[in-house]
Short mmCIF file of C-alpha atoms in Angstrom, two decimals:
data_model
loop_
_atom_site.label_atom_id
_atom_site.label_comp_id
_atom_site.label_asym_id
_atom_site.label_seq_id
_atom_site.Cartn_x
_atom_site.Cartn_y
_atom_site.Cartn_z
CA MET A 1 -27.49 -26.64 16.89
CA THR A 2 -24.67 -24.63 18.39
CA GLY A 3 -25.15 -25.98 21.88
CA ALA A 4 -23.62 -22.93 23.54
CA VAL A 5 -26.67 -22.60 25.73
CA ARG A 6 -27.84 -26.16 26.14
CA SER A 7 -24.51 -27.81 26.62
CA ARG A 8 -24.19 -26.50 30.18
CA GLY A 9 -24.99 -28.97 32.88
CA PRO A 10 -28.44 -29.03 34.46
CA GLY A 11 -29.23 -26.69 37.33
CA ARG A 12 -27.35 -23.70 35.90
CA ARG A 13 -29.20 -21.20 33.75
CA PRO A 14 -27.18 -19.59 30.96
CA GLY A 15 -26.32 -15.94 31.59
CA PRO A 16 -27.32 -13.17 29.18
CA THR A 17 -23.89 -13.12 27.53
CA GLU A 18 -24.04 -16.81 26.76
CA THR A 19 -27.60 -16.56 25.46
CA ARG A 20 -26.65 -13.62 23.26
CA GLU A 21 -23.66 -15.48 21.87
CA ALA A 22 -25.74 -18.58 21.23
CA ILE A 23 -28.26 -16.53 19.26
CA LEU A 24 -25.49 -14.91 17.22
CA ALA A 25 -23.89 -18.26 16.47
CA SER A 26 -27.21 -19.67 15.24
CA ALA A 27 -27.82 -16.53 13.24
CA ARG A 28 -24.46 -16.78 11.48
CA GLU A 29 -25.15 -20.39 10.64
CA LEU A 30 -28.66 -19.75 9.32
CA PHE A 31 -27.83 -16.56 7.41
CA ALA A 32 -24.95 -18.40 5.71
CA GLU A 33 -27.16 -21.39 4.94
CA LYS A 34 -30.38 -19.70 3.91
CA GLY A 35 -29.44 -16.11 3.13
CA TYR A 36 -30.83 -12.99 4.75
CA ASP A 37 -34.38 -13.41 3.50
CA GLY A 38 -34.51 -17.16 4.15
CA ALA A 39 -33.45 -17.09 7.79
CA SER A 40 -36.38 -16.27 10.10
CA LEU A 41 -36.08 -14.95 13.64
CA ARG A 42 -38.12 -17.93 14.79
CA ALA A 43 -35.69 -20.39 13.16
CA ILE A 44 -32.71 -18.58 14.66
CA ALA A 45 -34.32 -18.78 18.11
CA ARG A 46 -35.14 -22.46 17.66
CA GLU A 47 -31.59 -23.24 16.53
CA ALA A 48 -30.23 -21.44 19.58
CA GLY A 49 -32.70 -23.18 21.87
CA VAL A 50 -34.18 -19.94 23.17
CA ASP A 51 -37.56 -18.26 23.11
CA PRO A 52 -38.09 -15.94 20.08
CA ALA A 53 -38.98 -13.17 22.56
CA LEU A 54 -35.38 -13.26 23.78
CA VAL A 55 -34.10 -12.60 20.27
CA HIS A 56 -36.38 -9.55 20.10
CA HIS A 57 -35.21 -8.51 23.53
CA PHE A 58 -31.52 -8.57 22.58
CA PHE A 59 -31.57 -7.40 18.97
CA GLY A 60 -34.92 -5.78 18.22
CA ASN A 61 -35.48 -7.31 14.79
CA LYS A 62 -33.87 -9.45 12.11
CA GLU A 63 -31.83 -6.52 10.84
CA GLY A 64 -30.41 -6.07 14.34
CA VAL A 65 -29.48 -9.75 14.57
CA PHE A 66 -27.82 -9.60 11.17
CA ILE A 67 -25.78 -6.52 12.00
CA ALA A 68 -24.58 -8.07 15.25
CA ALA A 69 -24.00 -11.55 13.79
CA MET A 70 -22.04 -10.28 10.78
CA ARG A 71 -20.24 -7.76 12.96
CA PHE A 72 -21.51 -5.21 10.47
CA PRO A 73 -19.68 -2.11 11.56
CA VAL A 74 -22.38 0.36 10.65
CA ASP A 75 -25.92 0.25 11.90
CA PRO A 76 -28.05 1.89 9.24
CA GLY A 77 -30.78 2.37 11.82
CA ARG A 78 -28.47 4.68 13.76
CA LEU A 79 -26.49 6.18 10.92
CA LEU A 80 -29.40 7.27 8.77
CA PRO A 81 -31.03 9.64 11.27
CA VAL A 82 -27.65 11.33 11.76
CA ILE A 83 -27.31 11.93 8.03
CA MET A 84 -30.96 12.89 7.55
CA ALA A 85 -30.69 15.49 10.30
CA ALA A 86 -28.65 17.65 7.90
CA PRO A 87 -30.45 20.30 5.84
CA ARG A 88 -31.66 18.81 2.58
CA GLU A 89 -29.22 20.81 0.46
CA ARG A 90 -26.27 19.59 2.53
CA LEU A 91 -27.14 15.88 2.43
CA GLY A 92 -24.38 15.16 -0.10
CA GLU A 93 -21.51 16.62 1.86
CA THR A 94 -22.90 15.21 5.11
CA MET A 95 -22.94 11.71 3.63
CA VAL A 96 -19.38 11.99 2.32
CA ARG A 97 -18.16 13.38 5.65
CA THR A 98 -19.94 10.67 7.66
CA PHE A 99 -18.59 7.85 5.51
CA LEU A 100 -15.04 9.22 5.51
CA GLU A 101 -15.23 9.42 9.28
CA ILE A 102 -16.08 5.71 9.47
CA TRP A 103 -13.56 4.55 6.87
CA SER A 104 -10.67 6.60 8.17
CA ASP A 105 -10.87 4.46 11.32
CA ALA A 106 -9.05 1.24 10.42
CA ASP A 107 -11.01 -0.72 13.05
CA ARG A 108 -14.34 0.25 11.55
CA ARG A 109 -13.12 -0.06 8.00
CA ALA A 110 -11.79 -3.62 8.36
CA PRO A 111 -15.14 -5.42 8.67
CA ILE A 112 -16.66 -3.42 5.79
CA LEU A 113 -13.77 -4.44 3.59
CA ALA A 114 -14.00 -8.03 4.81
CA MET A 115 -17.63 -8.08 3.78
CA LEU A 116 -16.89 -6.57 0.36
CA ARG A 117 -14.05 -9.06 -0.14
CA SER A 118 -16.20 -12.06 0.56
CA ALA A 119 -19.00 -10.68 -1.58
CA MET A 120 -16.48 -10.40 -4.43
CA THR A 121 -15.21 -13.93 -4.12
CA ASN A 122 -18.17 -15.91 -2.84
CA GLU A 123 -21.60 -16.01 -4.45
CA ARG A 124 -23.34 -16.91 -1.18
CA ALA A 125 -21.79 -13.93 0.60
CA ALA A 126 -22.74 -11.74 -2.35
CA ALA A 127 -26.33 -12.96 -2.13
CA MET A 128 -26.48 -12.26 1.60
CA MET A 129 -25.01 -8.81 1.19
CA ARG A 130 -27.32 -8.14 -1.75
CA GLU A 131 -30.44 -8.96 0.22
CA PHE A 132 -29.30 -7.05 3.24
CA VAL A 133 -28.19 -3.89 1.52
CA SER A 134 -31.34 -3.94 -0.58
CA SER A 135 -33.85 -4.29 2.17
CA ALA A 136 -32.10 -2.67 5.10
CA LEU A 137 -29.81 -0.08 3.63
CA PHE A 138 -30.95 1.20 0.26
CA ALA A 139 -34.70 0.87 0.58
CA ARG A 140 -34.64 2.72 3.86
CA ALA A 141 -32.30 5.47 2.68
CA GLY A 142 -34.38 5.91 -0.46
CA ALA A 143 -37.59 6.15 1.47
CA ALA A 144 -36.10 8.59 3.98
CA ALA A 145 -34.80 10.90 1.28
CA ASP A 146 -37.68 10.23 -1.12
CA VAL A 147 -35.36 9.46 -4.04
CA PRO A 148 -35.40 6.53 -6.48
CA LEU A 149 -33.40 3.50 -5.36
CA VAL A 150 -31.16 3.58 -8.41
CA ASN A 151 -30.07 7.09 -7.40
CA VAL A 152 -29.27 5.97 -3.86
CA GLN A 153 -27.27 3.10 -5.34
CA SER A 154 -25.36 5.36 -7.72
CA ALA A 155 -24.42 7.49 -4.74
CA ALA A 156 -23.40 4.39 -2.79
CA GLY A 157 -21.35 3.26 -5.78
CA GLN A 158 -19.52 6.58 -5.78
CA LEU A 159 -18.68 6.22 -2.09
CA ILE A 160 -17.66 2.55 -2.31
CA GLY A 161 -15.43 3.18 -5.34
CA VAL A 162 -13.64 6.08 -3.68
CA MET A 163 -13.16 3.97 -0.55
CA LEU A 164 -11.52 1.23 -2.65
CA LEU A 165 -9.15 3.64 -4.40
CA ARG A 166 -8.31 5.54 -1.20
CA TYR A 167 -7.99 2.77 1.38
CA VAL A 168 -7.44 -0.50 -0.52
CA ILE A 169 -5.57 0.27 -3.74
CA ARG A 170 -4.22 3.42 -2.05
CA VAL A 171 -3.52 5.19 -5.28
CA GLU A 172 -2.19 8.75 -5.05
CA PRO A 173 -3.28 11.50 -4.78
CA ILE A 174 -6.76 10.32 -3.69
CA ALA A 175 -5.24 8.19 -0.92
CA SER A 176 -3.91 11.22 0.90
CA VAL A 177 -5.98 14.28 0.04
CA PRO A 178 -7.52 15.78 3.19
CA GLU A 179 -11.04 14.61 4.03
CA GLU A 180 -12.52 18.06 3.60
CA GLU A 181 -11.15 18.30 0.08
CA LEU A 182 -12.94 15.07 -0.79
CA VAL A 183 -16.13 16.38 0.82
CA THR A 184 -15.96 19.43 -1.45
CA LEU A 185 -15.09 17.37 -4.50
CA ILE A 186 -17.54 14.47 -4.13
CA GLY A 187 -20.32 15.98 -2.02
CA PRO A 188 -22.03 17.74 -4.96
CA SER A 189 -22.12 14.49 -6.98
CA ILE A 190 -23.89 12.74 -4.12
CA GLN A 191 -26.19 15.73 -3.69
CA ARG A 192 -27.06 15.55 -7.38
CA TYR A 193 -28.31 11.97 -6.99
CA LEU A 194 -30.37 12.88 -3.95
CA ASP A 195 -31.88 15.97 -5.56
CA HIS A 196 -33.72 13.82 -8.08
CA SER A 197 -36.95 13.29 -6.22
CA ALA A 198 -38.87 10.08 -6.68
CA PRO A 199 -41.31 10.06 -9.58
CA MET B 1 14.82 -17.96 -16.10
CA THR B 2 11.70 -19.39 -17.68
CA GLY B 3 13.61 -21.41 -20.24
CA ALA B 4 10.73 -21.45 -22.70
CA VAL B 5 13.00 -20.10 -25.38
CA ARG B 6 16.37 -21.54 -24.47
CA SER B 7 15.24 -25.02 -23.50
CA ARG B 8 14.76 -26.05 -27.13
CA GLY B 9 17.50 -28.18 -28.56
CA PRO B 10 20.22 -26.60 -30.69
CA GLY B 11 19.62 -26.04 -34.35
CA ARG B 12 16.02 -24.86 -33.99
CA ARG B 13 15.25 -21.20 -33.58
CA PRO B 14 12.19 -20.42 -31.43
CA GLY B 15 9.23 -19.11 -33.43
CA PRO B 16 7.61 -15.73 -32.73
CA THR B 17 4.79 -17.29 -30.65
CA GLU B 18 7.25 -19.04 -28.38
CA THR B 19 9.38 -15.91 -28.03
CA ARG B 20 6.31 -13.82 -27.23
CA GLU B 21 5.16 -16.31 -24.60
CA ALA B 22 8.62 -16.47 -23.07
CA ILE B 23 8.67 -12.69 -22.73
CA LEU B 24 5.21 -12.66 -21.13
CA ALA B 25 6.19 -15.41 -18.68
CA SER B 26 9.29 -13.45 -17.62
CA ALA B 27 7.24 -10.29 -17.37
CA ARG B 28 4.66 -11.92 -15.07
CA GLU B 29 7.44 -13.22 -12.88
CA LEU B 30 9.27 -9.90 -12.68
CA PHE B 31 6.17 -7.73 -12.24
CA ALA B 32 5.03 -9.99 -9.39
CA GLU B 33 8.50 -9.93 -7.82
CA LYS B 34 9.48 -6.30 -8.28
CA GLY B 35 6.23 -4.47 -9.01
CA TYR B 36 5.42 -2.40 -12.08
CA ASP B 37 8.02 0.28 -11.46
CA GLY B 38 10.75 -2.14 -10.39
CA ALA B 39 10.63 -4.41 -13.42
CA SER B 40 12.59 -2.99 -16.35
CA LEU B 41 12.16 -3.97 -19.99
CA ARG B 42 15.84 -4.87 -20.06
CA ALA B 43 15.46 -7.23 -17.09
CA ILE B 44 12.38 -8.84 -18.65
CA ALA B 45 14.32 -9.42 -21.89
CA ARG B 46 17.31 -10.83 -20.00
CA GLU B 47 15.08 -13.19 -18.01
CA ALA B 48 13.45 -14.40 -21.23
CA GLY B 49 16.81 -14.79 -22.92
CA VAL B 50 15.94 -12.44 -25.77
CA ASP B 51 17.24 -9.17 -27.10
CA PRO B 52 15.46 -6.09 -25.60
CA ALA B 53 14.72 -4.97 -29.16
CA LEU B 54 12.42 -7.98 -29.50
CA VAL B 55 10.40 -6.89 -26.47
CA HIS B 56 9.95 -3.48 -28.11
CA HIS B 57 9.06 -5.18 -31.34
CA PHE B 58 6.29 -7.27 -29.77
CA PHE B 59 4.87 -4.93 -27.15
CA GLY B 60 6.00 -1.38 -27.85
CA ASN B 61 6.80 -0.39 -24.29
CA LYS B 62 6.60 -1.53 -20.66
CA GLU B 63 2.92 -0.63 -20.44
CA GLY B 64 2.25 -2.85 -23.45
CA VAL B 65 4.12 -5.76 -21.85
CA PHE B 66 2.19 -5.27 -18.62
CA ILE B 67 -1.21 -5.19 -20.32
CA ALA B 68 -0.42 -8.36 -22.25
CA ALA B 69 1.24 -10.15 -19.32
CA MET B 70 -1.55 -9.37 -16.87
CA ARG B 71 -4.16 -10.04 -19.56
CA PHE B 72 -5.41 -6.57 -18.73
CA PRO B 73 -8.62 -6.43 -20.73
CA VAL B 74 -8.50 -2.75 -21.50
CA ASP B 75 -5.64 -1.01 -23.21
CA PRO B 76 -5.70 2.60 -22.00
CA GLY B 77 -3.57 3.56 -24.97
CA ARG B 78 -6.41 2.52 -27.28
CA LEU B 79 -9.39 3.35 -25.09
CA LEU B 80 -8.43 6.90 -24.22
CA PRO B 81 -8.36 8.30 -27.77
CA VAL B 82 -11.84 6.83 -28.34
CA ILE B 83 -13.19 8.61 -25.26
CA MET B 84 -11.31 11.83 -25.93
CA ALA B 85 -12.73 11.99 -29.45
CA ALA B 86 -16.09 12.97 -27.92
CA PRO B 87 -16.96 16.66 -27.64
CA ARG B 88 -15.70 18.03 -24.32
CA GLU B 89 -19.20 18.54 -22.92
CA ARG B 90 -20.12 14.90 -23.64
CA LEU B 91 -17.03 13.32 -22.08
CA GLY B 92 -19.00 12.17 -19.03
CA GLU B 93 -21.67 10.24 -20.85
CA THR B 94 -19.12 8.90 -23.34
CA MET B 95 -17.03 7.50 -20.50
CA VAL B 96 -20.01 5.86 -18.82
CA ARG B 97 -21.20 4.40 -22.12
CA THR B 98 -17.74 3.09 -23.01
CA PHE B 99 -17.24 1.45 -19.63
CA LEU B 100 -20.70 -0.11 -19.58
CA GLU B 101 -19.99 -1.53 -23.02
CA ILE B 102 -16.87 -3.25 -21.69
CA TRP B 103 -18.40 -4.48 -18.44
CA SER B 104 -21.60 -5.79 -19.95
CA ASP B 105 -19.42 -8.31 -21.79
CA ALA B 106 -18.75 -11.05 -19.24
CA ASP B 107 -15.53 -12.08 -21.02
CA ARG B 108 -14.06 -8.61 -20.77
CA ARG B 109 -15.41 -8.03 -17.27
CA ALA B 110 -13.92 -11.20 -15.77
CA PRO B 111 -10.24 -10.18 -15.87
CA ILE B 112 -11.03 -6.69 -14.53
CA LEU B 113 -12.82 -8.26 -11.59
CA ALA B 114 -10.02 -10.78 -11.11
CA MET B 115 -7.56 -7.91 -10.87
CA LEU B 116 -9.76 -6.01 -8.40
CA ARG B 117 -10.22 -9.17 -6.32
CA SER B 118 -6.53 -9.83 -6.01
CA ALA B 119 -5.84 -6.17 -5.27
CA MET B 120 -8.37 -6.45 -2.43
CA THR B 121 -6.82 -9.54 -0.90
CA ASN B 122 -3.14 -9.29 -1.71
CA GLU B 123 -0.90 -6.35 -0.91
CA ARG B 124 1.55 -7.17 -3.69
CA ALA B 125 -1.24 -7.24 -6.27
CA ALA B 126 -2.57 -3.98 -4.84
CA ALA B 127 0.88 -2.40 -5.16
CA MET B 128 1.23 -3.52 -8.76
CA MET B 129 -2.22 -2.28 -9.67
CA ARG B 130 -1.57 0.97 -7.83
CA GLU B 131 1.60 1.71 -9.77
CA PHE B 132 0.07 0.74 -13.07
CA VAL B 133 -3.19 2.64 -12.75
CA SER B 134 -1.28 5.65 -11.46
CA SER B 135 1.27 5.91 -14.20
CA ALA B 136 -0.53 4.37 -17.16
CA LEU B 137 -4.19 5.05 -16.56
CA PHE B 138 -4.84 8.08 -14.39
CA ALA B 139 -1.86 10.23 -15.23
CA ARG B 140 -2.53 9.85 -18.93
CA ALA B 141 -6.28 10.46 -18.64
CA GLY B 142 -5.66 13.50 -16.45
CA ALA B 143 -3.14 14.95 -18.88
CA ALA B 144 -5.40 14.29 -21.87
CA ALA B 145 -8.39 15.99 -20.28
CA ASP B 146 -6.33 18.58 -18.42
CA VAL B 147 -8.02 17.85 -15.10
CA PRO B 148 -6.48 17.22 -11.66
CA LEU B 149 -5.67 13.58 -10.94
CA VAL B 150 -7.91 13.49 -7.87
CA ASN B 151 -10.86 14.40 -10.11
CA VAL B 152 -10.02 11.62 -12.57
CA GLN B 153 -9.82 9.22 -9.63
CA SER B 154 -13.14 10.35 -8.18
CA ALA B 155 -14.71 9.67 -11.57
CA ALA B 156 -13.00 6.28 -11.71
CA GLY B 157 -14.28 5.54 -8.20
CA GLN B 158 -17.81 6.31 -9.34
CA LEU B 159 -17.49 3.90 -12.26
CA ILE B 160 -15.82 1.12 -10.25
CA GLY B 161 -18.40 1.34 -7.46
CA VAL B 162 -21.32 1.14 -9.86
CA MET B 163 -19.68 -1.82 -11.59
CA LEU B 164 -19.41 -3.62 -8.25
CA LEU B 165 -23.05 -3.00 -7.33
CA ARG B 166 -24.33 -3.84 -10.82
CA TYR B 167 -22.22 -6.85 -11.80
CA VAL B 168 -20.79 -8.33 -8.59
CA ILE B 169 -23.25 -7.70 -5.76
CA ARG B 170 -25.99 -7.47 -8.39
CA VAL B 171 -28.31 -5.44 -6.21
CA GLU B 172 -31.59 -4.32 -7.73
CA PRO B 173 -32.60 -2.08 -9.38
CA ILE B 174 -29.11 -0.93 -10.46
CA ALA B 175 -28.26 -4.44 -11.67
CA SER B 176 -30.90 -4.34 -14.37
CA VAL B 177 -31.63 -0.73 -15.35
CA PRO B 178 -30.92 -0.21 -19.07
CA GLU B 179 -27.46 1.08 -19.92
CA GLU B 180 -28.78 4.32 -21.37
CA GLU B 181 -30.58 5.10 -18.11
CA LEU B 182 -27.28 4.75 -16.26
CA VAL B 183 -25.57 6.96 -18.84
CA THR B 184 -28.17 9.68 -18.18
CA LEU B 185 -27.96 9.21 -14.42
CA ILE B 186 -24.20 8.95 -13.91
CA GLY B 187 -22.82 10.77 -16.97
CA PRO B 188 -23.31 14.28 -15.49
CA SER B 189 -21.46 13.30 -12.28
CA ILE B 190 -18.49 12.16 -14.35
CA GLN B 191 -18.76 15.29 -16.49
CA ARG B 192 -18.68 17.42 -13.34
CA TYR B 193 -15.31 15.94 -12.31
CA LEU B 194 -13.89 16.51 -15.77
CA ASP B 195 -15.16 20.08 -16.01
CA HIS B 196 -12.85 21.15 -13.20
CA SER B 197 -9.83 22.19 -15.21
CA ALA B 198 -6.39 21.75 -13.69
CA PRO B 199 -5.19 24.68 -11.59
#
């Protein structure tokens, strides 16, 4: 019980900001305790002392709560349509360009790296990330592009690995080549994975 | 001064194991303090209280000392000739197969992950890894295959990212597809980077 909503004195109803924060606090607690799959919207609402309808109202669905609670810097629900709007044969370069755009912004990169760091050092964080990226990120991207999941994941691996070398280890020359050069270099590899259509 | 060699009483000469350990202890200290480039073989020998010739005798060169001191589980000096022995057009799949062979062994994977983890959380570790992978790993691989460094690094990024998803985050299905399926899937992407010959 986070108490952020209920701890106020009687006679004063909590404002939307407080309610939202209370839901997020409960969500963080429950996701950490039970993992992404184990934490239900209903339980999060109960823990926050609010009606489940309010959780829907603020965040849409469990994925939305997770993204907000974990301060996940990228909303796959918004990002994916942007990428998928590209012509099929330019999906690879569009993905590389979109990801570089996000990572080159230190403010957006920081929480992604924080998440990767905790997944690398903490089994519970790894489990949470695993469930989330599986169900929210990869499954959806695979379905949208009609490619096998393992192909989507190989492409994601390519992007994650380059991000590590460019922005974390900062090894030269990949740390400082212009973005467009990387798009040209890596785009076709990503495209190759996406061109394999699902069996 | 680690003292492991000199702290013995007079009249007893340190054995080769003790000398070797003293050199490694000094090396760890100096690499951590000054980074890979900043720590000289001469300084490591001085710190260990041994003749520089002994360091050469035990470890060959600075790269050898580093690999042993950091318990780096892969010796690029041994690995590279194995990979480069493959026919040029099969370099990609050979690399993927060789790396999967190393990673699938938990004992060999652990120190690689430990190194990645500290590079992700500690700027000094990142700097050390950066210098080492630049000068020992990438530069040598690039020269051997006659491809631009940024291509070698894109290939490395692909391999590192897949390792993270397969063995750390353990997201399905990439965590459990057979190795040969990954070789077929990822090999051509690696090959593509290596087929770009240096300008």
